[in-house]
Short mmCIF file of C-alpha atoms and ligand atoms in Angstrom, two decimals:
data_model
loop_
_atom_site.label_atom_id
_atom_site.label_comp_id
_atom_site.label_asym_id
_atom_site.label_seq_id
_atom_site.Cartn_x
_atom_site.Cartn_y
_atom_site.Cartn_z
CA MET R 224 -56.30 159.74 118.32
CA ARG R 225 -53.40 161.28 116.27
CA HIS R 226 -49.95 159.61 115.44
CA LEU R 227 -47.05 160.86 113.70
CA MET R 228 -45.43 158.95 110.75
CA SER R 229 -44.01 161.80 108.75
CA PRO R 230 -44.13 165.51 109.14
CA LEU R 231 -46.72 166.00 106.25
CA ASP R 232 -49.26 164.48 109.09
CA PHE R 233 -49.55 167.81 110.46
CA THR R 234 -50.48 170.86 108.34
CA ILE R 235 -48.54 173.82 108.12
CA GLN R 236 -51.01 175.85 109.99
CA GLU R 237 -50.76 173.09 112.75
CA LEU R 238 -47.31 173.64 112.61
CA ASP R 239 -46.88 176.72 113.17
CA GLN R 240 -49.07 176.31 116.41
CA LEU R 241 -46.39 173.43 117.23
CA PHE R 242 -43.37 175.70 116.80
CA ASP R 243 -45.52 178.72 118.71
CA LEU R 244 -45.78 175.92 121.63
CA ALA R 245 -42.33 174.96 121.51
CA ASN R 246 -40.86 178.81 121.64
CA ASP R 247 -43.39 179.56 124.83
CA ILE R 248 -42.47 176.32 126.58
CA GLU R 249 -38.51 177.69 125.96
CA LYS R 250 -39.34 180.85 127.33
CA ASN R 251 -41.86 179.64 130.41
CA MET R 252 -40.38 175.87 131.24
CA ALA R 253 -42.16 176.35 135.05
CA LYS R 254 -45.56 176.72 133.47
CA TYR R 255 -45.50 173.17 131.95
CA ALA R 256 -43.59 171.66 134.78
CA HIS R 257 -46.58 169.26 135.74
CA ALA R 258 -48.52 169.20 132.76
CA CYS R 259 -48.01 165.49 132.12
CA ALA R 260 -48.29 164.53 136.04
CA GLY R 261 -49.77 160.89 135.58
CA LYS R 262 -48.85 160.31 132.44
CA ILE R 263 -46.37 157.90 130.89
CA LEU R 264 -44.22 157.83 127.58
CA ALA R 265 -42.40 154.74 126.09
CA THR R 266 -39.28 154.58 123.93
CA CYS R 267 -39.36 151.68 121.94
CA PHE R 268 -35.56 151.60 120.25
CA TYR R 269 -34.84 149.12 117.85
CA GLU R 270 -31.66 150.75 117.00
CA PRO R 271 -29.09 152.85 118.78
CA SER R 272 -30.29 156.34 119.22
CA THR R 273 -28.49 159.27 122.03
CA ARG R 274 -30.68 162.42 120.95
CA THR R 275 -33.73 161.39 119.95
CA ARG R 276 -34.53 159.17 122.82
CA LEU R 277 -32.80 161.21 125.60
CA SER R 278 -34.64 164.26 124.14
CA PHE R 279 -38.12 162.28 124.48
CA GLU R 280 -37.52 161.28 127.82
CA SER R 281 -35.93 164.54 128.79
CA ALA R 282 -39.12 166.53 127.31
CA MET R 283 -41.47 164.11 129.43
CA LEU R 284 -39.58 164.53 132.23
CA SER R 285 -39.76 168.12 131.97
CA LEU R 286 -43.72 167.57 131.21
CA GLY R 287 -43.88 166.32 134.90
CA GLY R 288 -44.69 162.69 133.61
CA SER R 289 -42.61 159.54 133.57
CA VAL R 290 -40.64 157.01 130.96
CA LEU R 291 -40.34 153.53 130.36
CA GLY R 292 -38.61 151.51 127.44
CA PHE R 293 -35.75 149.93 125.96
CA SER R 294 -33.10 151.08 123.82
CA ASP R 295 -32.11 147.71 122.20
CA ALA R 296 -34.27 145.39 120.44
CA GLY R 297 -31.74 142.59 121.75
CA SER R 298 -33.27 143.64 125.27
CA SER R 299 -36.80 143.35 124.29
CA SER R 300 -39.08 140.54 123.34
CA ALA R 301 -38.30 141.09 119.75
CA ALA R 302 -35.03 139.05 120.38
CA LYS R 303 -37.77 135.98 121.23
CA GLY R 304 -39.49 136.56 117.81
CA GLU R 305 -42.09 139.05 119.31
CA SER R 306 -43.89 141.17 116.49
CA VAL R 307 -43.82 144.80 116.28
CA SER R 308 -47.60 144.67 116.45
CA ASP R 309 -47.77 142.44 119.56
CA THR R 310 -45.13 144.64 121.24
CA ILE R 311 -47.18 147.72 120.92
CA ARG R 312 -50.37 145.89 121.85
CA THR R 313 -48.32 145.40 125.01
CA VAL R 314 -47.09 148.76 125.34
CA SER R 315 -50.36 150.32 124.96
CA CYS R 316 -51.26 148.96 128.28
CA TYR R 317 -48.22 150.20 130.35
CA ALA R 318 -48.00 154.32 128.79
CA ASP R 319 -49.93 156.85 127.22
CA ILE R 320 -47.90 157.52 123.97
CA CYS R 321 -45.17 155.79 122.31
CA ALA R 322 -41.82 157.17 120.44
CA MET R 323 -40.92 153.75 118.25
CA ARG R 324 -37.31 153.73 116.50
CA HIS R 325 -36.91 150.93 113.82
CA PRO R 326 -34.43 149.59 111.42
CA LYS R 327 -37.27 148.69 108.76
CA GLU R 328 -39.09 151.24 107.03
CA GLY R 329 -42.63 151.57 107.99
CA ALA R 330 -42.81 149.28 111.00
CA PRO R 331 -43.96 152.54 113.53
CA MET R 332 -46.53 152.87 110.81
CA VAL R 333 -47.47 148.82 111.24
CA ALA R 334 -47.28 149.83 115.00
CA ALA R 335 -50.06 152.57 114.76
CA THR R 336 -52.36 150.38 113.24
CA LYS R 337 -52.53 148.29 116.24
CA SER R 338 -51.96 150.63 119.08
CA THR R 339 -54.58 152.14 121.45
CA ILE R 340 -52.23 155.06 122.03
CA PRO R 341 -50.49 157.94 120.05
CA VAL R 342 -47.30 156.11 118.42
CA ILE R 343 -44.33 158.79 117.00
CA ASN R 344 -41.98 157.39 114.52
CA ALA R 345 -38.89 158.36 115.85
CA GLY R 346 -36.86 157.20 112.70
CA ASP R 347 -37.70 154.32 110.32
CA GLY R 348 -35.06 152.92 108.22
CA GLY R 349 -33.39 154.87 105.71
CA HIS R 350 -37.30 156.59 105.17
CA GLN R 351 -38.49 159.20 107.74
CA HIS R 352 -37.70 160.67 110.62
CA PRO R 353 -40.27 163.54 111.22
CA THR R 354 -39.23 164.43 115.12
CA GLN R 355 -36.09 165.31 113.39
CA THR R 356 -37.49 167.81 110.68
CA LEU R 357 -39.66 169.38 113.52
CA THR R 358 -36.39 169.84 115.42
CA ASP R 359 -34.75 171.06 112.41
CA LEU R 360 -38.12 173.60 111.23
CA LEU R 361 -38.08 175.12 114.52
CA THR R 362 -34.19 176.02 114.67
CA ILE R 363 -34.59 178.10 111.06
CA ARG R 364 -37.81 179.35 112.61
CA SER R 365 -36.65 180.23 115.99
CA LEU R 366 -32.85 181.50 114.43
CA THR R 367 -34.17 183.54 111.48
CA GLY R 368 -38.02 183.88 112.58
CA THR R 369 -39.37 182.42 109.62
CA ILE R 370 -39.23 179.55 107.21
CA GLY R 371 -39.11 180.17 103.30
CA ASN R 372 -36.67 182.18 100.84
CA PHE R 373 -34.05 180.37 101.02
CA THR R 374 -31.13 178.23 99.35
CA ILE R 375 -30.18 175.22 101.40
CA GLY R 376 -27.53 172.82 100.82
CA LEU R 377 -27.79 169.05 101.67
CA CYS R 378 -24.45 167.38 102.45
CA GLY R 379 -23.24 164.12 102.86
CA ASP R 380 -24.91 160.65 102.67
CA LEU R 381 -28.56 161.85 100.57
CA LYS R 382 -29.31 158.53 99.71
CA PHE R 383 -29.67 156.94 103.14
CA GLY R 384 -30.24 159.80 105.52
CA ARG R 385 -33.40 159.62 106.69
CA THR R 386 -33.25 163.26 108.32
CA VAL R 387 -32.60 164.53 104.88
CA HIS R 388 -35.56 162.70 103.12
CA SER R 389 -37.96 164.04 105.84
CA LEU R 390 -36.42 167.83 105.61
CA ILE R 391 -37.02 167.79 101.96
CA ASN R 392 -40.77 166.65 102.08
CA ALA R 393 -41.65 169.05 104.64
CA LEU R 394 -39.74 172.11 103.11
CA VAL R 395 -41.46 171.60 100.06
CA ARG R 396 -44.54 173.07 101.45
CA TYR R 397 -43.15 176.65 102.01
CA GLU R 398 -42.60 179.37 99.76
CA GLY R 399 -39.45 180.13 97.69
CA ILE R 400 -36.83 177.03 98.66
CA LYS R 401 -34.02 176.21 96.58
CA PHE R 402 -32.20 172.80 97.20
CA ILE R 403 -28.47 172.01 96.52
CA PHE R 404 -27.66 168.43 96.83
CA ILE R 405 -23.81 168.00 97.50
CA SER R 406 -23.04 164.64 97.73
CA PRO R 407 -20.73 161.71 95.80
CA GLU R 408 -22.33 159.92 92.85
CA GLU R 409 -22.78 156.67 95.12
CA LEU R 410 -24.79 158.58 97.60
CA LYS R 411 -27.14 160.88 95.62
CA VAL R 412 -30.79 161.51 96.95
CA PRO R 413 -33.58 158.78 95.48
CA ASP R 414 -34.99 159.59 92.50
CA TYR R 415 -38.16 159.63 94.10
CA ILE R 416 -37.67 162.85 95.85
CA THR R 417 -36.31 164.37 92.24
CA ASP R 418 -39.21 163.07 90.73
CA MET R 419 -41.40 165.07 93.13
CA LEU R 420 -39.31 168.48 92.86
CA LYS R 421 -39.55 168.35 89.23
CA GLU R 422 -43.39 167.83 89.43
CA LYS R 423 -43.57 170.48 92.11
CA ASN R 424 -41.32 172.46 89.82
CA ILE R 425 -39.04 173.34 92.73
CA PRO R 426 -35.47 174.45 92.21
CA TYR R 427 -32.75 171.96 92.72
CA GLU R 428 -29.37 171.11 91.70
CA GLU R 429 -26.98 168.40 92.31
CA VAL R 430 -23.36 168.63 92.64
CA ILE R 431 -20.26 166.79 94.05
CA ARG R 432 -18.19 169.49 95.31
CA LEU R 433 -18.91 171.38 98.43
CA GLU R 434 -16.53 174.62 97.75
CA ASN R 435 -18.03 175.82 94.96
CA ILE R 436 -21.61 176.29 96.25
CA MET R 437 -20.80 177.49 99.56
CA PRO R 438 -21.13 181.27 99.03
CA GLU R 439 -24.98 180.82 97.56
CA LEU R 440 -25.83 179.10 100.67
CA ASP R 441 -28.37 180.36 103.56
CA PHE R 442 -28.08 177.16 105.13
CA LEU R 443 -25.67 173.86 105.26
CA TYR R 444 -27.30 170.79 106.76
CA MET R 445 -24.49 168.05 106.75
CA THR R 446 -25.01 164.71 107.60
CA ARG R 447 -22.93 161.66 108.48
CA VAL R 448 -22.34 158.67 105.80
CA GLN R 449 -25.19 156.06 107.08
CA ARG R 450 -22.61 153.36 107.81
CA GLU R 451 -24.93 150.94 109.37
CA ARG R 452 -27.33 151.14 105.90
CA PHE R 453 -24.19 150.27 103.68
CA PHE R 454 -23.97 146.78 102.34
CA ASN R 455 -20.21 146.45 102.56
CA GLU R 456 -17.33 148.38 104.66
CA GLU R 457 -15.30 149.01 101.68
CA ASP R 458 -17.67 151.04 100.09
CA TYR R 459 -18.14 152.92 103.32
CA VAL R 460 -14.43 153.42 104.03
CA ARG R 461 -14.11 155.02 100.57
CA LEU R 462 -16.78 157.28 101.21
CA LYS R 463 -16.85 158.50 104.83
CA ASP R 464 -14.20 161.23 104.65
CA PHE R 465 -15.28 162.81 101.28
CA TYR R 466 -16.55 165.69 102.85
CA ILE R 467 -15.01 167.99 105.89
CA LEU R 468 -16.35 170.94 106.61
CA ASP R 469 -13.22 173.10 108.08
CA LYS R 470 -12.73 176.78 108.51
CA ALA R 471 -11.37 177.19 105.42
CA LYS R 472 -14.59 176.13 103.56
CA MET R 473 -16.65 178.46 106.00
CA GLU R 474 -14.52 181.01 104.69
CA LEU R 475 -16.04 180.55 101.86
CA ALA R 476 -20.09 180.95 103.14
CA LYS R 477 -22.07 184.26 103.83
CA LYS R 478 -21.64 185.83 106.97
CA ASP R 479 -25.14 184.80 108.13
CA MET R 480 -24.69 181.36 106.75
CA LEU R 481 -26.40 178.56 109.50
CA VAL R 482 -24.86 175.31 109.60
CA LEU R 483 -27.02 172.16 110.80
CA HIS R 484 -26.47 168.94 111.48
CA PRO R 485 -29.02 166.21 112.94
CA LEU R 486 -25.78 164.90 114.72
CA PRO R 487 -24.09 162.15 115.83
CA ARG R 488 -21.25 164.13 113.86
CA VAL R 489 -18.41 161.66 112.68
CA ASN R 490 -15.61 163.39 110.90
CA GLU R 491 -17.49 165.72 108.58
CA ILE R 492 -17.53 169.00 110.51
CA SER R 493 -14.32 169.39 112.17
CA VAL R 494 -14.51 170.85 115.66
CA GLU R 495 -12.48 173.71 114.95
CA VAL R 496 -16.11 174.86 112.95
CA ASP R 497 -17.64 174.30 116.39
CA ASP R 498 -16.99 177.84 117.82
CA ASP R 499 -18.23 179.44 114.51
CA PRO R 500 -21.18 181.60 115.56
CA ARG R 501 -22.82 180.41 112.57
CA ALA R 502 -22.64 176.54 113.97
CA ALA R 503 -26.10 175.97 114.65
CA TYR R 504 -26.12 172.23 115.66
CA PHE R 505 -25.48 172.24 119.15
CA ARG R 506 -28.92 174.86 119.35
CA GLN R 507 -30.56 172.56 117.06
CA VAL R 508 -30.32 169.70 119.82
CA GLN R 509 -31.69 172.02 122.78
CA TYR R 510 -34.61 173.03 120.19
CA GLY R 511 -35.11 169.19 119.79
CA VAL R 512 -36.51 168.70 123.48
CA TYR R 513 -38.59 171.96 123.38
CA VAL R 514 -40.44 170.66 120.11
CA ARG R 515 -40.58 167.02 121.42
CA MET R 516 -42.51 168.64 124.90
CA ALA R 517 -45.02 170.43 122.22
CA LEU R 518 -45.04 167.27 120.34
CA ILE R 519 -46.10 165.20 123.30
CA LEU R 520 -48.66 167.95 124.59
CA THR R 521 -50.07 168.15 121.19
CA LEU R 522 -50.67 164.39 120.50
CA LEU R 523 -52.16 163.65 124.29
CA GLU R 524 -54.11 166.88 123.99
CA ILE R 525 -53.25 168.66 126.91
CA HIS R 526 -53.38 172.41 126.89
CA VAL R 527 -51.69 174.72 129.38
CA ASP R 528 -53.07 178.07 130.18
C1 NCD O 267 -30.33 160.71 112.89
C2 NCD O 267 -31.05 159.46 112.77
O1 NCD O 267 -30.55 159.06 113.52
O2 NCD O 267 -31.64 159.37 111.54
N1 NCD O 267 -29.74 161.31 114.17
C3 NCD O 267 -30.42 161.64 114.88
O3 NCD O 267 -31.57 161.20 115.38
N2 NCD O 267 -30.33 163.00 115.34
C4 NCD O 267 -29.11 161.47 111.90
C5 NCD O 267 -27.95 159.96 111.89
O4 NCD O 267 -27.87 159.14 112.71
O5 NCD O 267 -26.94 160.17 111.21
#
């Protein structure tokens, strides 16, 4: 039985197969409409979510399966003091596969060790968010035909943003990628990531101003400042509007640069950018459903001819 804790749990070849499957699903939804009939997905969310939880549910329903779960730790037995290990043992009796989001780094991993069904990490604290990374990679591959040989700017909260950490981890396995980290001093990417890049001889730059490097970018991955992971509100208020991507900044970018964002957006992308053909963040949301459909089929070892 396989779980998904990190994007590195799949080889590059396995990821390609997963993305091929997601693209086939996109083209032939009807073919997959009953693939998971009789199967149940549990969504155990101890932290807020819109896209991740609903896209998992939408994915399972589109495969003909059913869903159950909770979207708030306060409405689960966690509020009574139940451990994640005991919760997953219970959920294993009710469902065939589980997507779990938790504020504590490593909690889905602990669950996986006690689970008798596949567990998917749907975000653990500031650590990893592998299904967002699968979504990001599928978006890049579907919109440009390949993954590799590009410069990507990651902008915003690079310290606490788990989508950023997961995406960097996944991209280092592809050829010819250069990273530009754009953040205020206080929200720089953690040392363990830059140490890993140095060790692998992967080029990266750290800058504060977004304007200067805009013309170099093939992708701009915007992120929100992660308010819930700050220790004090004052720092959050000081940093939250540090970057605002607007029309004027988009004019500095390449004609075919793509803007990605895991969403939710707060203020970091002005709504006036939404109509720019380079704004790919809502298309990214749609790819999130296809890739989760492909993931559910893969982990449940269901093949559709
Ligand atoms: C992200 C997350 O939860 O880490 N959201 C998502 O799942 N698309 C990004 C965020 O909350 O900023």
